[in-house]
Short mmCIF file of C-alpha atoms in Angstrom, two decimals:
data_model
loop_
_atom_site.label_atom_id
_atom_site.label_comp_id
_atom_site.label_asym_id
_atom_site.label_seq_id
_atom_site.Cartn_x
_atom_site.Cartn_y
_atom_site.Cartn_z
CA MET A 5 -62.26 -12.47 -12.39
CA ARG A 6 -60.76 -8.96 -12.18
CA GLU A 7 -60.20 -9.40 -8.45
CA ILE A 8 -58.33 -12.69 -8.95
CA LEU A 9 -56.17 -11.11 -11.64
CA ARG A 10 -55.39 -8.11 -9.43
CA THR A 11 -54.46 -10.32 -6.48
CA GLY A 12 -52.30 -12.49 -8.72
CA ILE A 13 -50.46 -9.52 -10.19
CA ILE A 14 -49.76 -8.04 -6.72
CA LEU A 15 -48.39 -11.34 -5.44
CA PHE A 16 -46.33 -11.72 -8.63
CA LEU A 17 -44.85 -8.23 -8.21
CA ILE A 18 -43.94 -8.86 -4.56
CA CYS A 19 -42.24 -12.12 -5.53
CA ALA A 20 -40.45 -10.53 -8.50
CA VAL A 21 -39.06 -7.63 -6.43
CA SER A 22 -38.02 -10.00 -3.64
CA ALA A 23 -36.29 -12.36 -6.06
CA GLY A 24 -34.55 -9.44 -7.76
CA LEU A 25 -33.26 -8.15 -4.43
CA CYS A 26 -31.95 -11.59 -3.46
CA GLY A 27 -30.32 -11.91 -6.89
CA ILE A 28 -28.45 -8.62 -6.50
CA VAL A 29 -27.14 -9.56 -3.03
CA ASN A 30 -26.22 -13.02 -4.30
CA SER A 31 -24.16 -11.59 -7.16
CA VAL A 32 -22.07 -9.72 -4.56
CA THR A 33 -21.74 -12.48 -1.95
CA ALA A 34 -21.45 -15.61 -4.14
CA PRO A 35 -17.80 -15.03 -5.22
CA VAL A 36 -16.79 -14.30 -1.59
CA ILE A 37 -18.53 -17.47 -0.38
CA GLU A 38 -16.85 -19.50 -3.13
CA GLU A 39 -13.44 -18.10 -2.16
CA ASN A 40 -14.06 -18.90 1.53
CA LEU A 41 -15.03 -22.47 0.66
CA ILE A 42 -11.89 -23.01 -1.42
CA ARG A 43 -9.71 -21.62 1.38
CA GLU A 44 -11.55 -23.74 3.95
CA ARG A 45 -11.11 -26.86 1.79
CA GLU A 46 -7.39 -26.26 1.34
CA ALA A 47 -6.93 -25.72 5.09
CA ALA A 48 -8.97 -28.84 5.87
CA LEU A 49 -6.98 -30.89 3.31
CA ALA A 50 -3.74 -29.81 5.00
CA VAL A 51 -5.13 -30.67 8.46
CA ALA A 52 -6.42 -34.06 7.30
CA ALA A 53 -3.09 -34.90 5.68
CA GLY A 54 -1.43 -34.28 9.07
CA GLU A 55 2.30 -34.91 8.96
CA TYR A 56 2.16 -35.73 5.23
CA THR A 57 1.91 -33.31 2.33
CA VAL A 58 -0.94 -33.13 -0.15
CA GLY A 59 0.12 -34.44 -3.56
CA ASN A 60 -1.60 -34.50 -6.95
CA GLU A 61 -5.32 -34.50 -7.57
CA ILE A 62 -6.65 -37.80 -8.89
CA THR A 63 -9.98 -38.50 -10.57
CA VAL A 64 -12.38 -40.82 -8.80
CA ASP A 65 -15.66 -41.79 -10.40
CA THR A 66 -17.96 -42.25 -7.41
CA PRO A 67 -20.77 -40.22 -5.87
CA GLU A 68 -19.27 -40.76 -2.40
CA ALA A 69 -16.25 -38.51 -2.93
CA ASN A 70 -16.02 -35.09 -4.59
CA VAL A 71 -12.29 -34.69 -4.85
CA ALA A 72 -9.32 -36.90 -4.13
CA TYR A 73 -5.61 -36.24 -3.75
CA THR A 74 -2.68 -38.49 -3.01
CA ILE A 75 -0.75 -37.76 0.15
CA MET A 76 3.00 -37.95 0.16
CA ASP A 77 5.69 -38.76 2.67
CA GLY A 78 8.55 -36.95 1.00
CA ASP A 79 8.51 -38.30 -2.59
CA GLU A 80 6.62 -41.46 -1.79
CA ALA A 81 2.81 -41.68 -1.97
CA VAL A 82 1.41 -43.23 1.22
CA GLY A 83 -2.32 -42.80 0.87
CA TYR A 84 -5.22 -40.60 -0.19
CA VAL A 85 -7.17 -37.67 1.11
CA PHE A 86 -10.82 -37.44 0.02
CA GLU A 87 -13.60 -34.94 0.35
CA LEU A 88 -16.47 -37.25 1.23
CA ASN A 89 -20.20 -36.64 1.03
CA ALA A 90 -22.22 -37.52 4.11
CA SER A 91 -25.78 -37.06 5.16
CA GLY A 92 -26.59 -35.69 8.62
CA TYR A 93 -29.55 -34.46 10.64
CA GLY A 94 -29.41 -31.02 9.01
CA GLY A 95 -28.91 -32.32 5.46
CA ALA A 96 -25.74 -32.80 3.42
CA MET A 97 -22.34 -32.64 5.12
CA THR A 98 -18.81 -32.92 3.80
CA ILE A 99 -15.90 -34.60 5.53
CA ILE A 100 -12.25 -34.37 4.56
CA ALA A 101 -10.51 -37.62 5.47
CA SER A 102 -7.11 -39.17 4.79
CA TYR A 103 -6.36 -42.89 4.53
CA TYR A 104 -3.40 -45.19 4.04
CA PHE A 105 -3.61 -47.49 1.00
CA ASP A 106 -5.00 -50.30 3.20
CA GLY A 107 -8.03 -48.16 4.17
CA GLU A 108 -6.79 -47.15 7.64
CA LEU A 109 -8.03 -43.69 8.61
CA ILE A 110 -5.23 -41.23 9.34
CA ASN A 111 -7.22 -38.12 10.12
CA ALA A 112 -10.62 -36.58 9.38
CA GLN A 113 -12.44 -33.30 9.73
CA LEU A 114 -16.09 -32.37 9.32
CA THR A 115 -16.34 -29.23 7.19
CA THR A 116 -19.64 -28.10 5.61
CA ASN A 117 -22.67 -29.06 7.72
CA SER A 118 -25.93 -27.74 9.16
CA GLU A 119 -25.98 -29.88 12.27
CA THR A 120 -27.55 -28.80 15.56
CA PRO A 121 -25.22 -26.66 17.71
CA GLY A 122 -24.32 -28.51 20.91
CA LEU A 123 -25.34 -31.93 19.52
CA GLY A 124 -24.42 -32.95 15.96
CA LYS A 125 -22.06 -30.01 15.61
CA ASN A 126 -19.78 -31.71 18.17
CA ALA A 127 -18.57 -33.77 15.22
CA GLU A 128 -16.53 -30.71 14.17
CA ASN A 129 -14.29 -31.22 17.21
CA SER A 130 -11.07 -33.19 16.88
CA TRP A 131 -11.98 -35.55 19.76
CA TYR A 132 -14.96 -36.73 17.74
CA MET A 133 -12.80 -37.92 14.86
CA ASP A 134 -10.30 -39.47 17.33
CA MET A 135 -12.91 -42.23 17.80
CA PHE A 136 -12.33 -43.32 14.19
CA LYS A 137 -8.59 -42.77 13.78
CA GLY A 138 -6.45 -45.83 13.13
CA LEU A 139 -9.50 -47.92 12.18
CA GLY A 140 -10.59 -49.11 8.73
CA GLY A 141 -7.48 -51.15 8.05
CA ASP A 142 -7.09 -54.27 10.19
CA SER A 143 -9.91 -53.34 12.58
CA PRO A 144 -13.22 -52.16 11.08
CA LEU A 145 -14.69 -48.67 11.45
CA PRO A 146 -17.77 -48.56 13.75
CA SER A 147 -21.09 -48.75 11.94
CA SER A 148 -23.30 -47.84 14.90
CA SER A 149 -22.82 -46.35 18.36
CA ALA A 150 -23.12 -49.90 19.75
CA ASP A 151 -19.63 -50.57 18.35
CA LEU A 152 -18.14 -47.79 20.50
CA SER A 153 -16.78 -47.81 24.03
CA ALA A 154 -19.24 -46.66 26.74
CA ASP A 155 -17.59 -43.22 27.01
CA ASP A 156 -17.62 -42.61 23.27
CA ALA A 157 -21.20 -43.88 22.93
CA SER A 158 -22.43 -41.43 25.59
CA ALA A 159 -20.50 -38.60 23.86
CA VAL A 160 -22.43 -39.17 20.61
CA SER A 161 -25.82 -39.85 22.21
CA GLY A 162 -28.41 -37.29 21.21
CA ALA A 163 -26.88 -37.03 17.74
CA THR A 164 -27.22 -40.56 16.35
CA VAL A 165 -28.10 -39.40 12.83
CA THR A 166 -24.92 -37.31 12.65
CA PHE A 167 -22.86 -40.21 13.97
CA THR A 168 -24.33 -42.66 11.44
CA GLY A 169 -23.73 -40.13 8.63
CA VAL A 170 -20.11 -39.56 9.64
CA SER A 171 -19.30 -43.25 10.15
CA THR A 172 -20.96 -44.28 6.87
CA ALA A 173 -18.99 -41.66 4.93
CA LEU A 174 -15.75 -42.68 6.63
CA ARG A 175 -16.39 -46.35 5.83
CA ASN A 176 -17.11 -45.42 2.19
CA GLY A 177 -13.82 -43.51 2.12
CA SER A 178 -11.97 -46.48 3.58
CA GLU A 179 -13.44 -48.80 0.94
CA LEU A 180 -12.52 -46.29 -1.77
CA ALA A 181 -8.91 -46.12 -0.54
CA LYS A 182 -8.75 -49.93 -0.52
CA SER A 183 -10.22 -50.17 -4.03
CA LEU A 184 -7.74 -47.62 -5.40
CA GLY A 185 -5.05 -49.45 -3.43
CA GLY A 186 -2.09 -47.34 -4.50
CA ALA A 187 -2.83 -47.87 -8.20
CA VAL A 188 -2.97 -44.09 -8.80
CA MET B 28 -43.10 9.66 26.87
CA SER B 29 -44.00 10.28 23.25
CA ALA B 30 -46.02 7.67 21.39
CA HIS B 31 -43.04 6.87 19.13
CA MET B 32 -40.73 6.31 22.09
CA LYS B 33 -43.32 3.97 23.58
CA GLU B 34 -43.32 1.80 20.43
CA LEU B 35 -39.55 1.53 20.70
CA THR B 36 -39.28 0.69 24.40
CA LYS B 37 -42.29 -1.58 24.89
CA GLY B 38 -40.43 -4.57 23.42
CA LEU B 39 -37.58 -4.27 25.91
CA PHE B 40 -39.47 -5.12 29.13
CA LYS B 41 -43.22 -4.47 29.15
CA GLU B 42 -43.96 -6.58 26.06
CA ASN B 43 -40.67 -8.48 25.89
CA PRO B 44 -41.19 -11.06 23.10
CA THR B 45 -39.42 -13.88 24.95
CA PHE B 46 -40.42 -13.51 28.59
CA ILE B 47 -43.81 -11.77 28.37
CA ILE B 48 -45.37 -12.56 24.96
CA MET B 49 -43.53 -15.94 24.84
CA LEU B 50 -42.89 -15.88 21.09
CA GLY B 51 -39.92 -17.38 19.23
CA MET B 52 -39.24 -20.09 21.81
CA CYS B 53 -37.68 -22.53 19.32
CA PRO B 54 -34.64 -20.43 18.33
CA THR B 55 -34.39 -19.08 21.89
CA LEU B 56 -33.91 -22.55 23.33
CA GLY B 57 -31.94 -23.81 20.33
CA VAL B 58 -29.17 -21.25 19.88
CA SER B 59 -28.70 -20.03 23.46
CA THR B 60 -25.76 -22.41 24.01
CA GLN B 61 -23.15 -19.69 23.43
CA VAL B 62 -23.18 -15.90 23.84
CA SER B 63 -21.76 -15.38 20.33
CA ASN B 64 -24.62 -17.42 18.80
CA ALA B 65 -27.18 -15.38 20.77
CA LEU B 66 -25.68 -12.11 19.55
CA GLY B 67 -25.49 -13.33 15.93
CA MET B 68 -29.08 -14.59 16.03
CA GLY B 69 -30.28 -11.43 17.80
CA LEU B 70 -28.69 -9.07 15.29
CA SER B 71 -30.09 -11.11 12.38
CA VAL B 72 -33.58 -10.96 13.91
CA ILE B 73 -33.31 -7.18 14.52
CA PHE B 74 -32.42 -6.68 10.85
CA VAL B 75 -35.13 -8.97 9.47
CA LEU B 76 -37.80 -7.75 11.89
CA THR B 77 -37.14 -4.06 11.27
CA PHE B 78 -37.02 -4.28 7.49
CA SER B 79 -39.90 -6.74 7.12
CA ASN B 80 -42.03 -4.57 9.44
CA MET B 81 -41.22 -1.50 7.32
CA ALA B 82 -41.90 -3.27 4.01
CA ILE B 83 -45.16 -4.77 5.25
CA SER B 84 -46.31 -1.47 6.72
CA ALA B 85 -45.50 0.38 3.48
CA LEU B 86 -47.46 -2.19 1.46
CA ARG B 87 -50.34 -2.61 3.92
CA LYS B 88 -52.83 -0.73 1.72
CA ILE B 89 -51.75 -2.56 -1.46
CA ILE B 90 -51.68 -6.17 -0.22
CA PRO B 91 -55.23 -7.63 -0.32
CA ASP B 92 -56.36 -9.38 2.85
CA THR B 93 -56.69 -12.75 1.09
CA ILE B 94 -52.98 -13.00 0.20
CA ARG B 95 -51.47 -11.24 3.20
CA ILE B 96 -49.86 -14.31 4.78
CA PRO B 97 -48.09 -15.52 1.57
CA SER B 98 -47.00 -11.93 0.89
CA TYR B 99 -45.54 -11.59 4.41
CA ILE B 100 -43.74 -14.90 4.09
CA VAL B 101 -42.20 -13.89 0.75
CA ILE B 102 -41.06 -10.53 2.15
CA ILE B 103 -39.66 -12.06 5.37
CA ALA B 104 -38.00 -14.92 3.47
CA SER B 105 -36.23 -12.43 1.17
CA PHE B 106 -34.73 -10.52 4.09
CA VAL B 107 -33.70 -13.77 5.78
CA THR B 108 -32.05 -14.94 2.54
CA ILE B 109 -30.16 -11.65 2.33
CA VAL B 110 -28.96 -11.97 5.94
CA GLU B 111 -27.97 -15.58 5.28
CA MET B 112 -25.91 -14.71 2.21
CA VAL B 113 -24.19 -11.76 3.90
CA LEU B 114 -23.31 -13.78 7.03
CA HIS B 115 -22.11 -16.71 4.91
CA ALA B 116 -19.80 -14.42 2.96
CA TYR B 117 -18.46 -12.13 5.67
CA VAL B 118 -18.93 -13.85 9.07
CA PRO B 119 -18.75 -17.58 8.19
CA SER B 120 -18.15 -18.62 11.82
CA VAL B 121 -21.47 -17.13 12.95
CA TYR B 122 -23.17 -18.55 9.85
CA ALA B 123 -21.82 -22.00 10.71
CA ALA B 124 -22.79 -21.73 14.38
CA LEU B 125 -26.37 -20.66 13.68
CA GLY B 126 -26.80 -23.50 11.20
CA VAL B 127 -30.39 -24.47 10.55
CA TYR B 128 -31.78 -21.77 12.88
CA LEU B 129 -30.83 -19.01 10.46
CA PRO B 130 -33.21 -19.99 7.61
CA LEU B 131 -35.77 -20.81 10.30
CA ILE B 132 -36.03 -17.07 11.10
CA VAL B 133 -38.55 -17.12 8.22
CA VAL B 134 -41.03 -18.95 10.42
CA ASN B 135 -39.97 -17.28 13.67
CA CYS B 136 -43.30 -16.35 15.18
CA ILE B 137 -42.01 -13.02 16.55
CA ILE B 138 -41.56 -11.77 12.99
CA LEU B 139 -44.82 -13.08 11.54
CA GLY B 140 -46.56 -12.11 14.80
CA ARG B 141 -45.39 -8.49 14.64
CA ALA B 142 -46.29 -8.30 10.92
CA GLU B 143 -49.81 -9.51 11.62
CA ALA B 144 -50.38 -7.75 14.96
CA PHE B 145 -48.60 -4.45 14.37
CA ALA B 146 -47.03 -3.63 11.00
CA ASN B 147 -50.19 -4.10 8.91
CA LYS B 148 -52.09 -1.59 11.07
CA ASN B 149 -49.47 1.09 11.74
CA THR B 150 -47.26 3.61 9.93
CA VAL B 151 -43.81 2.79 8.56
CA LEU B 152 -42.03 4.77 11.31
CA ASP B 153 -43.95 3.13 14.15
CA SER B 154 -43.44 -0.31 12.56
CA ALA B 155 -39.69 0.30 12.25
CA LEU B 156 -39.52 1.36 15.92
CA ASP B 157 -41.61 -1.65 16.93
CA GLY B 158 -39.24 -3.91 14.96
CA ILE B 159 -36.11 -2.42 16.54
CA GLY B 160 -37.61 -2.53 20.06
CA MET B 161 -38.88 -6.10 19.76
CA GLY B 162 -35.62 -7.20 18.09
CA VAL B 163 -33.50 -5.63 20.83
CA GLY B 164 -35.79 -7.16 23.49
CA PHE B 165 -35.36 -10.58 21.86
CA THR B 166 -31.57 -10.13 21.64
CA MET B 167 -31.34 -9.08 25.32
CA SER B 168 -33.39 -12.09 26.46
CA LEU B 169 -31.45 -14.48 24.26
CA THR B 170 -28.11 -13.08 25.48
CA LEU B 171 -29.23 -13.33 29.11
CA ILE B 172 -30.25 -16.99 28.71
CA SER B 173 -27.09 -17.88 26.81
CA LEU B 174 -24.89 -16.03 29.33
CA ILE B 175 -26.36 -18.05 32.20
CA ARG B 176 -26.17 -21.31 30.24
CA GLU B 177 -22.63 -20.79 29.00
CA VAL B 178 -21.12 -19.39 32.21
CA PHE B 179 -22.56 -22.14 34.43
CA GLY B 180 -22.78 -24.91 31.81
CA SER B 181 -19.31 -24.63 30.23
CA GLY B 182 -17.49 -22.05 32.38
CA THR B 183 -16.75 -19.89 29.34
CA ILE B 184 -18.07 -16.79 27.61
CA THR B 185 -17.70 -17.02 23.83
CA LEU B 186 -17.58 -13.72 21.98
CA PHE B 187 -16.10 -12.93 18.59
CA ALA B 188 -12.39 -13.38 17.86
CA VAL B 189 -10.66 -10.04 17.30
CA GLY B 190 -6.96 -9.84 16.53
CA GLY B 191 -4.99 -11.80 19.13
CA PHE B 192 -8.06 -12.42 21.32
CA ASP B 193 -9.55 -15.80 20.38
CA GLY B 194 -13.03 -14.81 21.55
CA VAL B 195 -13.30 -17.23 24.48
CA ILE B 196 -13.13 -16.03 28.10
CA GLU B 197 -12.62 -18.88 30.55
CA ILE B 198 -14.04 -18.52 34.04
CA PRO B 199 -11.73 -20.02 36.63
CA GLY B 200 -13.42 -22.51 38.95
CA LEU B 201 -16.43 -23.05 36.70
CA HIS B 202 -14.42 -24.04 33.65
CA GLU B 203 -12.99 -27.13 35.37
CA SER B 204 -16.28 -28.36 36.85
CA PRO B 205 -19.25 -26.86 34.99
CA ILE B 206 -22.92 -27.77 35.46
CA GLY B 207 -23.09 -29.71 32.19
CA VAL B 208 -26.87 -30.12 32.10
CA LEU B 209 -27.29 -26.41 31.35
CA THR B 210 -25.74 -26.83 27.90
CA LEU B 211 -28.30 -29.51 26.99
CA ALA B 212 -31.86 -28.87 25.81
CA SER B 213 -33.24 -29.62 29.28
CA GLY B 214 -30.93 -26.92 30.69
CA ALA B 215 -32.40 -24.41 28.24
CA LEU B 216 -35.92 -25.19 29.50
CA LEU B 217 -34.82 -24.95 33.14
CA VAL B 218 -33.13 -21.55 32.70
CA MET B 219 -36.08 -20.29 30.63
CA GLY B 220 -38.52 -21.45 33.33
CA TYR B 221 -36.65 -19.72 36.17
CA LEU B 222 -36.28 -16.50 34.20
CA LYS B 223 -39.96 -16.53 33.23
CA ALA B 224 -40.86 -16.99 36.90
CA PHE B 225 -38.58 -14.10 37.84
CA PHE B 226 -40.13 -11.77 35.24
CA GLN B 227 -43.64 -12.87 36.28
CA TRP B 228 -42.84 -12.06 39.91
CA LYS B 229 -41.33 -8.74 38.94
CA SER B 230 -44.27 -7.63 36.80
CA ALA B 231 -46.78 -8.83 39.43
CA ARG B 232 -44.93 -6.80 42.05
CA GLY B 233 -44.94 -3.78 39.74
CA GLN B 234 -48.74 -3.92 39.41
CA LYS B 235 -49.34 -3.82 43.16
#
């Protein structure tokens, strides 16, 4: 009994010291990480909005999008930009994407992700999102790599889970833009 | 050579973790797509390996045999978490590039292997030297593999962006028509196989 207690206490102390150490480092790094994420999000919003400017924040009540803004062409609202949640091979991902009111994708960028370098991480490149641009309005967004051209399908092969995650999130965003339809 | 010096240098060539002991293959093959990833991963492993070796060596008489593996994992995981938070805050590009391989340092067999085979039997100083030597050996191997893969596979050398330099050196001739297979997983295995054969030949020749 004494031996078990002694072993338990030693393991507890190791865990407590380790957790304390991590806590101290976290208290220093957490604000910096938060700041980086905000800066990254703002930069990605501006990139996704492209030639348009980012307008006011709007509230959307859906688990598929975290934040939403209108995008403006001068004084006139032309669409939305969303931060969308997606699920990839390495877990949760976020995508910033802009749409016209009819659901047509203007631009998109993969931001937070833990995808495999060289495979799923390719989705961070602009050519990856070029596959989806202009779709979602009159012509539908691809739902699997079978809907792509041969060149595009071979570019995403090896990272099917990432592709499905990205295309699902973009389709959700397109539906969301349609459902809001310029009402806000 | 003094005994301490020997602990430091053995990891570089004689007991190189990648090419001789063949430990830590998963991150080696996974992150060796770019030189910058290899350097980021290597430096993280040097840090974790050195400090976990020192902590485990200092506690070797306190930790009972029955709970040594969970204790090692907790200690290693704490250092990995610290590295992860620091990289995320101050070098987000490296953090993003290493992705899932960074938390996986916890189960990198070089680190657990050195804890079990060396740190729990030796002094803190020797364990620290062993950690630095093995870590540097791992970094050198990883950089060598990634240099070959990136130069021939993409025709570039990616380092870190400093000031006006964007961090990418393009190699004329290779950049336009690279050997694409080297950037894929199969390319990693090919390069690893050839390098292993080379080191085997070299050490066999040295023994004669």
